[in-house]
Coordinates of C-alpha atoms and ligand atoms in Angstrom, one line a residue:
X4 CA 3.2 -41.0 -49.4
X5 CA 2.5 -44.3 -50.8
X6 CA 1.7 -47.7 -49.3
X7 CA 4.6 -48.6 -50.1
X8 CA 6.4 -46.2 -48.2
X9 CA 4.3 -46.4 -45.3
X10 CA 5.4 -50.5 -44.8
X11 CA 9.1 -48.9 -44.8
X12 CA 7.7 -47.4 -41.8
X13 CA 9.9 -49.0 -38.7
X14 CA 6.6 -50.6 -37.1
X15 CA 4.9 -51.2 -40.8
X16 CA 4.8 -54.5 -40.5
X17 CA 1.3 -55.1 -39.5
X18 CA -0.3 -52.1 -41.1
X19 CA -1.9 -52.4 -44.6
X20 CA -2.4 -48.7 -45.4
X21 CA -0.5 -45.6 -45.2
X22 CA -1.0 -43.5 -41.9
X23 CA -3.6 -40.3 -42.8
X24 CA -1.0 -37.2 -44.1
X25 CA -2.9 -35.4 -40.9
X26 CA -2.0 -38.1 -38.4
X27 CA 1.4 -38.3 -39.4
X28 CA 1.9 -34.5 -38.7
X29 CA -0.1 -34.5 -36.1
X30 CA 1.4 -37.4 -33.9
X31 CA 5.1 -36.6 -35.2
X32 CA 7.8 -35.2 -32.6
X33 CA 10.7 -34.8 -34.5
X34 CA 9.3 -30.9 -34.9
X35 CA 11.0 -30.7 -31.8
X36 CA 12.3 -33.8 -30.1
X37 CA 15.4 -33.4 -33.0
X38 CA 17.1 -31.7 -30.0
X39 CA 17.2 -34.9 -28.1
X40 CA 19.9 -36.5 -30.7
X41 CA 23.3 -36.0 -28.9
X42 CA 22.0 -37.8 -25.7
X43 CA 20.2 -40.3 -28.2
X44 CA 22.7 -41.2 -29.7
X45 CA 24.9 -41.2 -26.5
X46 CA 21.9 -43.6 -25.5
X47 CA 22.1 -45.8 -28.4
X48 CA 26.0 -46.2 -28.1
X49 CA 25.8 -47.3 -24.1
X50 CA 23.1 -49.7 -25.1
X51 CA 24.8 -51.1 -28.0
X52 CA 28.0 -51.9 -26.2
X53 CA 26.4 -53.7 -23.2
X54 CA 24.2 -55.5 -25.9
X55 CA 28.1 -56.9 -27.3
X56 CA 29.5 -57.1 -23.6
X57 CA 26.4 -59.8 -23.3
X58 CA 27.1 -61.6 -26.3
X59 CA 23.5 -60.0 -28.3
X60 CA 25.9 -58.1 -30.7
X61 CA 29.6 -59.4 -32.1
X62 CA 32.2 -57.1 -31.3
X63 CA 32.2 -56.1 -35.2
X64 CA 28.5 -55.3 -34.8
X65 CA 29.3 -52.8 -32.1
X66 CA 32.0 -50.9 -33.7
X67 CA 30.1 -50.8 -36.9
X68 CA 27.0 -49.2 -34.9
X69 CA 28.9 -47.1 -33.1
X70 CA 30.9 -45.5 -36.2
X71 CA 27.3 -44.8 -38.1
X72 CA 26.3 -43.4 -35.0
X73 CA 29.5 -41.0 -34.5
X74 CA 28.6 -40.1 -38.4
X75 CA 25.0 -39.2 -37.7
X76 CA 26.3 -37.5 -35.0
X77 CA 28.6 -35.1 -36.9
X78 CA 25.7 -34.8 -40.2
X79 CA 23.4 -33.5 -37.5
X80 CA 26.2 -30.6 -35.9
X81 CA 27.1 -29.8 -39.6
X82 CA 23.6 -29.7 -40.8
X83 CA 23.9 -32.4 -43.2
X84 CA 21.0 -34.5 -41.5
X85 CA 17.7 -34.5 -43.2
X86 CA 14.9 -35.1 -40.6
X87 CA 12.0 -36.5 -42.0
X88 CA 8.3 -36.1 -40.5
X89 CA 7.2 -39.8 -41.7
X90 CA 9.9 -41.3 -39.5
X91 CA 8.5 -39.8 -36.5
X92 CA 10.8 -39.1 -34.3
X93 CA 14.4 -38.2 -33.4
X94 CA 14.8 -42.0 -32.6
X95 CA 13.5 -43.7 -35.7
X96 CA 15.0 -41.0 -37.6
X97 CA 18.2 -41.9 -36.5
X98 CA 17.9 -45.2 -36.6
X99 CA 16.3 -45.4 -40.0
X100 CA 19.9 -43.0 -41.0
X101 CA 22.2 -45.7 -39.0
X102 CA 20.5 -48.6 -41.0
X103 CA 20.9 -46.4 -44.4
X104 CA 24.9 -46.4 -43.3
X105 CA 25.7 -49.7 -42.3
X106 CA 23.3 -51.7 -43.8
X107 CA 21.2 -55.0 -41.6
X108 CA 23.7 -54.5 -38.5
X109 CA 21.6 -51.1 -37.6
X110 CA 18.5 -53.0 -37.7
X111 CA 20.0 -54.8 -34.7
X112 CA 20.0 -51.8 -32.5
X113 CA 17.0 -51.7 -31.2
X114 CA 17.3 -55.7 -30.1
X115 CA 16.2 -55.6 -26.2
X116 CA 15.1 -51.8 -26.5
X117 CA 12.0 -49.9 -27.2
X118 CA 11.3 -46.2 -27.8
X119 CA 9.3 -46.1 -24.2
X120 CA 12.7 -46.7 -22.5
X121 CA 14.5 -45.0 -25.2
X122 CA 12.9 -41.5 -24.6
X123 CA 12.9 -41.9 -20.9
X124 CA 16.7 -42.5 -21.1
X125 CA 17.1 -39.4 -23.7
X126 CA 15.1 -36.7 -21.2
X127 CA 16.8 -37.4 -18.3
X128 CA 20.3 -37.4 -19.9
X129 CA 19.4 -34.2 -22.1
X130 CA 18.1 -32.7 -18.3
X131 CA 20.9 -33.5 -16.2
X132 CA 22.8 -31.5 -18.6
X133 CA 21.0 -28.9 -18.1
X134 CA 20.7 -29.1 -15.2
X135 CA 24.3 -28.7 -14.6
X136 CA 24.6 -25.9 -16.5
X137 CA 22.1 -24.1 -14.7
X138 CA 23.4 -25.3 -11.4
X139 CA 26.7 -22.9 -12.9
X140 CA 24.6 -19.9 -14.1
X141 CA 23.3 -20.1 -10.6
X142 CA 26.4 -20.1 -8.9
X143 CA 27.5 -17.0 -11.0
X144 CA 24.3 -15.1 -10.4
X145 CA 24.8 -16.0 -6.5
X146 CA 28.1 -15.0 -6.8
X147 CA 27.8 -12.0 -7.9
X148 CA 25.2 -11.1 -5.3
X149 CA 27.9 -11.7 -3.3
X150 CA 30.2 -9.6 -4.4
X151 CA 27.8 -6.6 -4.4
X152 CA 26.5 -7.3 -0.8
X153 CA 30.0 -6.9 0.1
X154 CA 30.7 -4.0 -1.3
X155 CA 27.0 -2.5 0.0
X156 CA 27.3 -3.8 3.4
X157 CA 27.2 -0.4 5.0
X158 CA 24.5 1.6 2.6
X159 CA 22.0 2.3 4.2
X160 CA 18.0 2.2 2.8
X161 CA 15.0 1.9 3.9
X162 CA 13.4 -1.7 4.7
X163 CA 9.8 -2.0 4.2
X164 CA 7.4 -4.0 5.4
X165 CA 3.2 -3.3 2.9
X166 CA 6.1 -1.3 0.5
X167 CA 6.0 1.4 3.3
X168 CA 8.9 2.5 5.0
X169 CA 9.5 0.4 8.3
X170 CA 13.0 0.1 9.4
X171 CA 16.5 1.3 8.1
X172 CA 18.4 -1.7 6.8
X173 CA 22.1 -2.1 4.5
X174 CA 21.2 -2.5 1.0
X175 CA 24.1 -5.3 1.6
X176 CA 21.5 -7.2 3.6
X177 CA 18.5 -6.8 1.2
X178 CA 20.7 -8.8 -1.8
X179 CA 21.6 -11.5 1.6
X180 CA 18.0 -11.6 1.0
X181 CA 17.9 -12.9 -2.3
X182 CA 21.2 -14.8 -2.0
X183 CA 19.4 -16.5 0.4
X184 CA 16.0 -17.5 -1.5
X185 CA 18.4 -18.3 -4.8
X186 CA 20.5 -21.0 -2.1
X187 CA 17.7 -23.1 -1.3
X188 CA 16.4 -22.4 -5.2
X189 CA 19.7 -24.6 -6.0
X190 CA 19.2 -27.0 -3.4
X191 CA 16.0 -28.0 -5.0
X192 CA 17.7 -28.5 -8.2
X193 CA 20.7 -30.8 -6.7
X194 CA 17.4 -32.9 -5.2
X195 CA 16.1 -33.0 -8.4
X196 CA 19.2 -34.1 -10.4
X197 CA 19.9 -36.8 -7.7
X198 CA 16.3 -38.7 -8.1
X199 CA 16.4 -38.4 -12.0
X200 CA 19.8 -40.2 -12.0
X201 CA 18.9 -43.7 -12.7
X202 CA 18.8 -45.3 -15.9
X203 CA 15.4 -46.5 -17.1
X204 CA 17.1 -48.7 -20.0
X205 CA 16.1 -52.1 -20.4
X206 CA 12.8 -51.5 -19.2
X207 CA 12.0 -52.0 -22.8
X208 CA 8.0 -51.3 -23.8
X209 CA 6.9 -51.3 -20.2
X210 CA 7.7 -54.9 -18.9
X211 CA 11.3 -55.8 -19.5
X212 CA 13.0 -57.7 -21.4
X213 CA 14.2 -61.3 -22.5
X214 CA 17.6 -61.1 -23.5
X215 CA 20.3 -61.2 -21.1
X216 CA 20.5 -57.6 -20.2
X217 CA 23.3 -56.2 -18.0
X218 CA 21.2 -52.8 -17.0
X219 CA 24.3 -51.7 -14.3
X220 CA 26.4 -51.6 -17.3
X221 CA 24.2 -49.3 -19.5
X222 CA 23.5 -47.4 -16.1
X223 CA 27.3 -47.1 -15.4
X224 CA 28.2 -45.9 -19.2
X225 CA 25.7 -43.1 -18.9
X226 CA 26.8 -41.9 -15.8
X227 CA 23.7 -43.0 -14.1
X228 CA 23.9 -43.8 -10.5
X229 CA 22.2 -46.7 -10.6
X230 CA 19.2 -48.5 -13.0
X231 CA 15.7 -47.6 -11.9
X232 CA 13.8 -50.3 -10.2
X233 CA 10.8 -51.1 -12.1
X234 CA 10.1 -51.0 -15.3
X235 CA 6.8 -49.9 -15.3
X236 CA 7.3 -46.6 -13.4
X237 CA 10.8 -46.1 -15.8
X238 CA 8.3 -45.9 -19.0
X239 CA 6.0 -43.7 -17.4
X240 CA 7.6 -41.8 -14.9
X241 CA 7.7 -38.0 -16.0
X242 CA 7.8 -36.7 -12.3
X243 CA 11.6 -35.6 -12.2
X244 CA 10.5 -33.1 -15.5
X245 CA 7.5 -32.0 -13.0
X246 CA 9.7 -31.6 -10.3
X247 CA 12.8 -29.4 -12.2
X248 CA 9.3 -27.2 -13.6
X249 CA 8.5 -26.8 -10.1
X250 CA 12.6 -25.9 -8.9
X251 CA 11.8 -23.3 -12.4
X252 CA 8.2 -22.1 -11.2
X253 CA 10.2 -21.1 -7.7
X254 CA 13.2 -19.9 -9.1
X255 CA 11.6 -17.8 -11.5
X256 CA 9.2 -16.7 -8.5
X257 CA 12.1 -15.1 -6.7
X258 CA 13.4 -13.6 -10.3
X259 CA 10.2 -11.9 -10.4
X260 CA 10.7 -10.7 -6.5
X261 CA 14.0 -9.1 -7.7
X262 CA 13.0 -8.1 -10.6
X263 CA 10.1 -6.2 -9.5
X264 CA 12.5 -4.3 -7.1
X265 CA 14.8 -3.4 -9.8
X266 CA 12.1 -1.6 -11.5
X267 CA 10.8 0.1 -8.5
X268 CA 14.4 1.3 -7.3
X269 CA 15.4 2.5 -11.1
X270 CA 12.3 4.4 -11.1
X271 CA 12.6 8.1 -10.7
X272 CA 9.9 7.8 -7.6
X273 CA 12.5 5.6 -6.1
X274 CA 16.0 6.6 -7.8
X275 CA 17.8 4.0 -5.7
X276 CA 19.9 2.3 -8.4
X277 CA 21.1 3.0 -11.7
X278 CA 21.3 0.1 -14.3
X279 CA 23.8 0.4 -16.7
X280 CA 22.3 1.6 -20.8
X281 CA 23.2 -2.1 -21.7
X282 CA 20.2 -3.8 -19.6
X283 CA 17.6 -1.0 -20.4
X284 CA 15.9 -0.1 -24.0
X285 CA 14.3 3.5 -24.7
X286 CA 11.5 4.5 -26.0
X287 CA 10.6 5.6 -29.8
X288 CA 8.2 8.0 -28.7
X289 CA 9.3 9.6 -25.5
X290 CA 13.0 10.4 -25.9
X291 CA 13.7 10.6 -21.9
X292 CA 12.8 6.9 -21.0
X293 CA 15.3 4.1 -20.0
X294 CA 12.9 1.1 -19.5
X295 CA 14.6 -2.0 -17.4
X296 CA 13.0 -3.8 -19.8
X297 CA 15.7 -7.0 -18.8
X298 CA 14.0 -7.2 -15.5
X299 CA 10.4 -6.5 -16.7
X300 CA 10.9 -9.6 -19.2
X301 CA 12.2 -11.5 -16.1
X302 CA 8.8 -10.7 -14.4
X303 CA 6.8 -11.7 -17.3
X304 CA 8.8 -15.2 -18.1
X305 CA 7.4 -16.4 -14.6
X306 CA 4.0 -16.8 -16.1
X307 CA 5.1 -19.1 -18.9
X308 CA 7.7 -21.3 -16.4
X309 CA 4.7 -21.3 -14.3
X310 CA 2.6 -22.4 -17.3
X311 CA 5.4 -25.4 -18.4
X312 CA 4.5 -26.6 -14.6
X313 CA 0.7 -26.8 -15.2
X314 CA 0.9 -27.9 -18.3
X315 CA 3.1 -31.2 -17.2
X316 CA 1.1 -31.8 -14.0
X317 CA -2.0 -31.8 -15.8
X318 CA -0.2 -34.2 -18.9
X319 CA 0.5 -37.0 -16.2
X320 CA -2.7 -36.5 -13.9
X321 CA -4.7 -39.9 -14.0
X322 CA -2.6 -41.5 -16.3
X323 CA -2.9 -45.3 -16.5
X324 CA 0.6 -47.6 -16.1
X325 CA 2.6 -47.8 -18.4
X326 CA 3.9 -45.5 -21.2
X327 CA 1.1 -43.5 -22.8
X328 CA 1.2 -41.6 -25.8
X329 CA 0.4 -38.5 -23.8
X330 CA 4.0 -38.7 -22.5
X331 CA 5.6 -36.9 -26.1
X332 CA 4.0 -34.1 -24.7
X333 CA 6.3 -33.8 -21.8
X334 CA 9.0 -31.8 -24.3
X335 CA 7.6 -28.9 -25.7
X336 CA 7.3 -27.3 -21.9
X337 CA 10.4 -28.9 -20.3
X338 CA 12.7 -27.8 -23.4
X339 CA 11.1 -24.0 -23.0
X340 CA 11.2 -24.2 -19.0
X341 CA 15.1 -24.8 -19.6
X342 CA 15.7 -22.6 -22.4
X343 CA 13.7 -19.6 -20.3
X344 CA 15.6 -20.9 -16.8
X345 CA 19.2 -20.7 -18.7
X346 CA 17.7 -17.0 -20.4
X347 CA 16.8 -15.0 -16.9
X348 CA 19.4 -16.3 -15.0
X349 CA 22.2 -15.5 -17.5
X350 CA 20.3 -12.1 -17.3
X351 CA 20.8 -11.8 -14.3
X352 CA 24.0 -13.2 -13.7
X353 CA 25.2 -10.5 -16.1
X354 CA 23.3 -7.4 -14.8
X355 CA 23.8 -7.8 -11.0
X356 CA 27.2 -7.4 -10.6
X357 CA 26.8 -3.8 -13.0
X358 CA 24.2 -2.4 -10.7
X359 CA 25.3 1.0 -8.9
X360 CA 23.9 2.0 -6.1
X361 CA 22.7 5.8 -6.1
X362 CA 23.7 5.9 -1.9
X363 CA 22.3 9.3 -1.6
X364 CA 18.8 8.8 -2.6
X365 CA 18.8 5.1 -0.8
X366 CA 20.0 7.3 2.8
X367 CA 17.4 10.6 2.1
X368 CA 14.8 7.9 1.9
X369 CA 15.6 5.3 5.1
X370 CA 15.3 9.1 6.6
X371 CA 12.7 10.8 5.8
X372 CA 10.3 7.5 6.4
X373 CA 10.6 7.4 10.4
X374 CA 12.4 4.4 9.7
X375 CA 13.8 5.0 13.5
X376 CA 10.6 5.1 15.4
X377 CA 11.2 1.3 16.6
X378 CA 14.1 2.5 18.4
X379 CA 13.3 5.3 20.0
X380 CA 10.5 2.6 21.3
X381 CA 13.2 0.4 22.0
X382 CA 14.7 3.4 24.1
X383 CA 12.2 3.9 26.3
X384 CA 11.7 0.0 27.1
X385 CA 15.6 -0.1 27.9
X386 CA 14.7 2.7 30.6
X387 CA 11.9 0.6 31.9
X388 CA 8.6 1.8 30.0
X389 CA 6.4 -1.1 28.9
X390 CA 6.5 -2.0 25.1
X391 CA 2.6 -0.7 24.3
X392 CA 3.2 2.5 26.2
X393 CA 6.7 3.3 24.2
X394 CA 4.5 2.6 21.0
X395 CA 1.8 5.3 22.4
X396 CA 4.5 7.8 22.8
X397 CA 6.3 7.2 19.9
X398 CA 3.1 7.2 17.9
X399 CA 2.5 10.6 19.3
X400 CA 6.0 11.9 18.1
X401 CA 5.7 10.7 14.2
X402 CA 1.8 12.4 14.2
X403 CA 4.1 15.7 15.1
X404 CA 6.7 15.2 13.1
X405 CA 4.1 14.3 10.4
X406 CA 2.7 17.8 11.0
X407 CA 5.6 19.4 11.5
X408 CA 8.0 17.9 8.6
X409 CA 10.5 16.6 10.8
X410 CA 12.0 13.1 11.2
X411 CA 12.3 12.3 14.7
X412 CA 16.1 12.6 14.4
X413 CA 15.4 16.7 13.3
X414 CA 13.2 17.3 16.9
X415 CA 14.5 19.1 20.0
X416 CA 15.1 17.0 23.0
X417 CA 12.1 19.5 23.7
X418 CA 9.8 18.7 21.6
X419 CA 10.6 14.8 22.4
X420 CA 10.1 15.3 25.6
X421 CA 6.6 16.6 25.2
X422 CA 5.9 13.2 24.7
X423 CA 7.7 11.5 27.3
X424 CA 10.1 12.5 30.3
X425 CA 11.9 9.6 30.2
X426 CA 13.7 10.5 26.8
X427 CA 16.8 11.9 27.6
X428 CA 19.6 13.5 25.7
X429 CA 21.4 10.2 24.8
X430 CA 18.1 9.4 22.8
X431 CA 19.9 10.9 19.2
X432 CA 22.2 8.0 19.3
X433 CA 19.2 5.7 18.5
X434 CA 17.4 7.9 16.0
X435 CA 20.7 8.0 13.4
X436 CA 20.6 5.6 10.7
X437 CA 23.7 4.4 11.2
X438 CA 22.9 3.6 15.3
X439 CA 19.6 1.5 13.9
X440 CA 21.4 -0.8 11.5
X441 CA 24.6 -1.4 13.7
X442 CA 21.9 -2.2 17.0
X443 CA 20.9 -5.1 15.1
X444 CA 24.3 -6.8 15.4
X445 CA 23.0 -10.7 15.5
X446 CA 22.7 -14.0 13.2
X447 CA 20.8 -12.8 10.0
X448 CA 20.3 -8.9 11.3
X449 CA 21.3 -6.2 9.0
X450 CA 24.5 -5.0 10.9
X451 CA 27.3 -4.2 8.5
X452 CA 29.4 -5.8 10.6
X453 CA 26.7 -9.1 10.3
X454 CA 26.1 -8.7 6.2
X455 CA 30.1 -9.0 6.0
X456 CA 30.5 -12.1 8.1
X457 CA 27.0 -13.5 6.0
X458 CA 28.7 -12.3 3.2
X459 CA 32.3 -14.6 3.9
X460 CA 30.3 -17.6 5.0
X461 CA 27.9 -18.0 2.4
X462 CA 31.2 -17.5 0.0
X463 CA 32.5 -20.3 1.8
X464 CA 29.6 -22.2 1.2
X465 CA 29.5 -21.8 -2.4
X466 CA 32.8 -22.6 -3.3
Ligands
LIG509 N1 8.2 -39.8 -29.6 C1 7.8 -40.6 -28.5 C2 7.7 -39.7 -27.2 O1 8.3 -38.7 -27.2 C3 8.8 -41.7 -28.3 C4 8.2 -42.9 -27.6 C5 7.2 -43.4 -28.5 N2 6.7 -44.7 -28.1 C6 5.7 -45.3 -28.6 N3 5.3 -46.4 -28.1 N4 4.9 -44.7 -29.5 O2 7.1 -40.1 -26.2

């Protein structure tokens, strides 16, 4: 590149040589801040008509801006825009294209404006969006949940508690479970959309500006509740990218919960579910394997979300006021946290709802684990033992059945009775399956009848 080029730079003015060929690479965004241009330009048009509302720009000078800017716009979607490393960034590249189009009126722009504010208006515009569409992939995945909690209320499988067998519980209730985590999962991201919501335009470099600014305006055209309050923090602040990371970090943390089960349950050790061909892959040397390799990748994502989280805490730890160059660095991370966000969850949206539950193997499990034992201790303490005795005796039972190969459901009132006296013929009602989930017939137990009433509620709450 020649001098000469390098004073056609937009800040060239005081610089007598041309940036190192290194440099420029190296302190260039436009590698991947290019995917910034729709709200940049959405910026840039908000911006330039409060600039003509306050008399800065003619009303000529406005529509002229805004036409090049339209026409950038539709270059860029039909791939007619040539993005050029020397200018940058997405913001000088557009600008140096709107200037190319209309001549001296796009040099006018940037009157009242710097890139600080710029990019801080441009990431939180480009993450709302994504934010909502998230917030909609997350309502699908939830919903679906739904609909197969409903439909699973009364299947019975074991619960566990150290992944051994502890109680019986409706498969209906376990996906409550997640339904659950993924609720409070969206919460945090409808916190997170409401503090980034303020417009950090007209904070200029880092102190402000001198023309007569109307910053509601600009605020109001981009949908912003209100404009930030100091223009210091508006440069610099990169917390609401931190906070969405963490929303991904705990969302993705729950993913993994899930998808860790789903591996487990389609395993033939388990054999709880089946997932349909679509969501699994085979092998090319062992030709009996279906891998769930859809949640496996779900488990692994978690470590680069998590990543995207370090990565930006450590970015703004111990920064100085105002806008540092560090900042550019918020992108890379956020863009893959959203891409990897909008990836799992569509996964999951899709393959939830196509899971089938193999009923069978879920009920021959629940059984065969003791899974009942708390209620026949439960038993006794309804006819008046004390809780730790009950445990002693019931103890005593699983060591026979252990020995024996019978649940406590399979033994003689006999052989219970060796145990205790006080069990009594009525005792088999407890030791089903089916009496031990519909016993637990309160707020968030795993009663069918409870699961189906969850079930309608929380569709109530998400519509
Ligand atoms: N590309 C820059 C970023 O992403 C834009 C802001 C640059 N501001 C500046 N003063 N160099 O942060």
């Amino acid at each position: 590149m020649s001098e000469q080029d390098q004073t056609a730079k937009p800040w060239g003015g005081r610089f007598s040589e041309a940036t190192d060929a290194f440099v420029e690479r190296f302190t260039a965004s436009i590698g991947f801040d290019w995917r910034l241009y729709h709200h940049d330009i959405n910026g840039s048009i908000a911006h330039a008509t409060m600039l003509e509302s306050v008399g800065v720009l003619s009303a000529e000078e406005k529509a002229q801006i805004i036409t090049g800017l339209e026409e950038i716009r539709a270059d860029i979607e039909a791939g007619n825009f040539q993005w050029s490393v020397s200018l940058e960034d997405v913001h000088m590249n557009i600008e140096a294209a709107l200037t190319e189009k209309i001549g001296i009126t796009g040099k006018k722009l940037h009157t009242g404006r710097s890139r600080n504010d710029q990019v801080a208006t441009d990431i939180r515009l480009y993450l709302r969006d994504e934010i909502d569409t998230i917030a909609s992939e997350l309502k699908r995945l939830q919903s679906g949940i739904l609909d197969i909690a409903e439909r699973e209320a009364d299947t019975i499988m074991p619960g566990f508690t150290h992944l051994q067998t502890a109680q019986p519980v409706t498969f209906g209730h376990h996906l409550l479970a997640w339904f659950e985590m993924l609720t409070r999962d969206a919460g945090r991201l409808a916190d997170c959309r409401a503090r980034l919501n303020q417009s950090p335009l007209g904070a200029a470099a880092l102190a402000g500006t001198t023309y007569p600014i109307n910053r509601a305006l600009s605020a109001e055209l981009l949908g912003f509740d209100k404009p930030t309050n100091n223009s210091l923090d508006s440069v610099s602040d990169r917390d609401f990218a931190i906070e969405f990371c963490a929303f991904a970090s705990i969302l993705l943390t729950h993913l993994s919960r899930a998808s860790e089960e789903l591996v487990l349950w389609t395993s033939a050790q388990f054999d709880f579910i089946d997932l349909p061909d679509r969501f699994c892959t085979g092998s090319s040397i062992m030709p009996q394997k279906k891998n769930p390799d859809v949640p496996e990748l779900v488990r692994g994502k978690t470590g680069r979300v998590n990543g995207h989280l370090i990565s930006l805490l450590t970015l703004m730890k111990s920064q100085p006021l105002a806008y540092n160059k560090d900042n550019q660095e918020d992108k890379e991370p956020l863009f893959d946290a959203v891409d990897t966000v909008k990836d799992c969850l569509r996964a999951f949206a899709d393959m939830i709802p196509a899971l089938t539950a193999r009923k069978d193997n879920m009920y021959e499990a629940a059984r065969r684990g003791f899974s009942t034992a708390t209620d026949l201790a439960d038993y006794l303490v309804r006819k008046g033992m004390p809780f730790r005795d009950a445990h002693e005796v019931v103890g005593k039972s699983v060591a026979y059945g252990i020995e024996t190969g019978k649940d406590l459901s399979e033994m003689s009132l006999e052989e219970l009775q060796q145990f205790s006296d006080t069990i009594a013929a009525d005792v088999f009602e407890v030791l089903t399956l089916e009496g031990s989930v519909a016993a637990r017939n309160h707020t968030g137990g795993t009663a069918p009848k409870q699961v189906k009433a969850a079930v309608s509620a929380a569709r109530k709450q998400l519509n």
